[in-house]
XYZ file of C-alpha atoms in Angstrom:
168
model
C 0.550 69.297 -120.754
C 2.162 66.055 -121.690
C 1.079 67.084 -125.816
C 3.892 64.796 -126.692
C 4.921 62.284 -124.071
C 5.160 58.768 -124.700
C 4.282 56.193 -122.275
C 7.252 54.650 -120.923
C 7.463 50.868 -122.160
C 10.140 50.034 -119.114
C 8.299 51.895 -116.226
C 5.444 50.457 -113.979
C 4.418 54.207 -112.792
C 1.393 54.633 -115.586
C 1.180 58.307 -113.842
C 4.449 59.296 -114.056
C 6.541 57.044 -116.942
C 6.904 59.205 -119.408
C 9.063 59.647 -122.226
C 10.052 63.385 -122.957
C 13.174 64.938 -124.743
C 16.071 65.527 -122.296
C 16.655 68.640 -124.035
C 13.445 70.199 -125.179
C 15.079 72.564 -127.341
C 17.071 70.340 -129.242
C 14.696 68.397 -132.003
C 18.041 65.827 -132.102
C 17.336 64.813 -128.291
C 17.042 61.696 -126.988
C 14.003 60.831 -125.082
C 14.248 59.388 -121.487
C 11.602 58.737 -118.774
C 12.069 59.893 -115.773
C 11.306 57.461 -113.086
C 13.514 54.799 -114.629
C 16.009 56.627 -116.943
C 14.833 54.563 -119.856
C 16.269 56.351 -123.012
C 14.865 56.174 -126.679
C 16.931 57.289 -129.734
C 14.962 60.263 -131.414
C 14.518 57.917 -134.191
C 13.190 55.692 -132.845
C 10.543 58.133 -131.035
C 9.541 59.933 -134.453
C 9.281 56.862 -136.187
C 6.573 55.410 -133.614
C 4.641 58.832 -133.652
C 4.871 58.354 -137.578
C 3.187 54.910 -137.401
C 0.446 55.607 -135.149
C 0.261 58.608 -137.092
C -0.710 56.594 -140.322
C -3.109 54.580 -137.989
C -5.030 57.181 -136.918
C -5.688 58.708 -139.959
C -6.634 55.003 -141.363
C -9.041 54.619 -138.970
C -10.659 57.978 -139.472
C -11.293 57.742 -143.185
C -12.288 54.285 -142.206
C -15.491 55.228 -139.516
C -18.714 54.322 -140.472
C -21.135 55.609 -137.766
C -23.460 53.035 -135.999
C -27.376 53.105 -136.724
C -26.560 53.751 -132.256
C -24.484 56.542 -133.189
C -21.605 55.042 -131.435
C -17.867 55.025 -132.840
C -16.587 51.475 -131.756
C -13.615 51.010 -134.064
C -12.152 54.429 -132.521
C -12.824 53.789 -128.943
C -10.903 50.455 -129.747
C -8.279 53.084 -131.466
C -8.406 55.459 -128.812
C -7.288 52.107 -126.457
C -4.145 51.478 -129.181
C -3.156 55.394 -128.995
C -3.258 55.351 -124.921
C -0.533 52.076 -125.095
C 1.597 54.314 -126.214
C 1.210 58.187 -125.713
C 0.171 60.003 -122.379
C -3.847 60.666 -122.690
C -2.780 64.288 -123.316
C -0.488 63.520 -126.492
C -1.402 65.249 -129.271
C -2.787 61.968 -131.324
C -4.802 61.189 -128.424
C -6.299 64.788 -128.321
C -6.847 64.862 -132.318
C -9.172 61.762 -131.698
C -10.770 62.957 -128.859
C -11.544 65.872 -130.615
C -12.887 63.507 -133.591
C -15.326 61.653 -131.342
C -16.951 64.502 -129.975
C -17.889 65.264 -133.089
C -18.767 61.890 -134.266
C -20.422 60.215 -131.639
C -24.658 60.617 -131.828
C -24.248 61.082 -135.902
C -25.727 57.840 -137.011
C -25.256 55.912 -140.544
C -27.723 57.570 -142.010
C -25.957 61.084 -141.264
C -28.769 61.909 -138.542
C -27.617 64.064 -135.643
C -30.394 63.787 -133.009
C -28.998 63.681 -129.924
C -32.902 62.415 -128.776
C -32.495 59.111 -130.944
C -29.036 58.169 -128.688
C -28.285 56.460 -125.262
C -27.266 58.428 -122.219
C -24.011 56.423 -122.356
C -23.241 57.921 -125.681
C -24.128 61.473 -124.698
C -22.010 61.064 -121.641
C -19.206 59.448 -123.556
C -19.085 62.916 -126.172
C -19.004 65.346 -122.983
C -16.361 63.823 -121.290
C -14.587 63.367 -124.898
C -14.888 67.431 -125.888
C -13.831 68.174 -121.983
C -11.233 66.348 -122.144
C -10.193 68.401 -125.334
C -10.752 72.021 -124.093
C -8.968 70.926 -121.244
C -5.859 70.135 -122.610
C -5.853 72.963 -125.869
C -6.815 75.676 -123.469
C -3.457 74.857 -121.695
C -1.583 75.651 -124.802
C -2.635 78.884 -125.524
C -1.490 81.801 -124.512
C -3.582 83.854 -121.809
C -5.529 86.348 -123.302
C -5.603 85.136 -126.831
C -8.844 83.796 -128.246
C -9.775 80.103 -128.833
C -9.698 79.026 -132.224
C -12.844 77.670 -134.245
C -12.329 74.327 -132.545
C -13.538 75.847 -129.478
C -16.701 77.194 -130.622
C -17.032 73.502 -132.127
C -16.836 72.064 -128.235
C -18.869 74.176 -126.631
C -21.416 73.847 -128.769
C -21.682 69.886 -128.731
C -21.312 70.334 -124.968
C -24.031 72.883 -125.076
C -26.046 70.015 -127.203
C -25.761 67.478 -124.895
C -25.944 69.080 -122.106
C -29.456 70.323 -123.671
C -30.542 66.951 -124.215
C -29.962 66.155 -120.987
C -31.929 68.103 -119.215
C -34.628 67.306 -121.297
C -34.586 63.553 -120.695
C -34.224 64.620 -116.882
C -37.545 66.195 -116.619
């Protein structure tokens, strides 16, 4: 699933340049990509997760919703995560999940999907797909989905709604 990899900052392959322990088992690896055998001292790797760690959760207690219901300060965060983590990283995914939420509430804590552009609506669907598509991966077949998603579907549900009405 890539929940952890870190884009390569060597590599030119932006499908493939990863950075992922050599030895999965052993939380001491180092990290090393490999396309171009770049290596990163496990160190090093926690202490970057760390700092975009504190970033994220800066810019989340920072949002203030648009009277559009857009989210532009975490779209531009969402860019900063994607320099450096795989779009499936775990960050990445936690802010995802965040925006599918967020997006269409507007400053004044309305949540009318009706009162937002198609853009926006788009924008949340492909956010909470993206989600399910990556958490699903990590659970085990068979076991249930957690609250977060009955949260998903139901924003997709939403949207998808609103859709179809403005398609009529």
């Amino acid at each position: 699933t890539m929940y952890s990899a870190l884009k390569c900052p060597v590599s030119e392959d932006e499908e493939d340049g990863h950075l992922l322990p050599e030895k999965p088992l052993d939380e001491e690896s180092n990290w090393s990509c490999k396309i171009c055998r770049f290596t990163k001292d496990i160190s090093d790797v926690t202490s970057q997760i760390t700092e975009m760690e504190n970033i994220l959760e800066t810019g989340l207690n920072r949002h203030k919703p648009t009277d559009e219901g857009d989210a532009p300060e975490l779209k531009e965060l969402l860019l900063t995560l994607k320099e450096h983590f795989h779009d499936n990283h775990y960050l990445v995914v936690k802010l995802k999940q965040k925006m599918g939420l967020l997006l269409g509430k507007k400053s004044n804590d309305d949540d009318d999907l009706s009162l937002i552009s198609n853009d926006i609506i788009k924008q949340k669907l492909s956010f909470c797909h993206d989600v399910i598509n990556v958490k699903t991966k990590l659970e085990r077949e068979g076991v249930s989905s957690g609250k977060w998603k009955t949260v998903m579907d139901n924003e997709i549900s939403r949207c998808l709604q609103e859709m179809s009405k403005r398609n009529k």
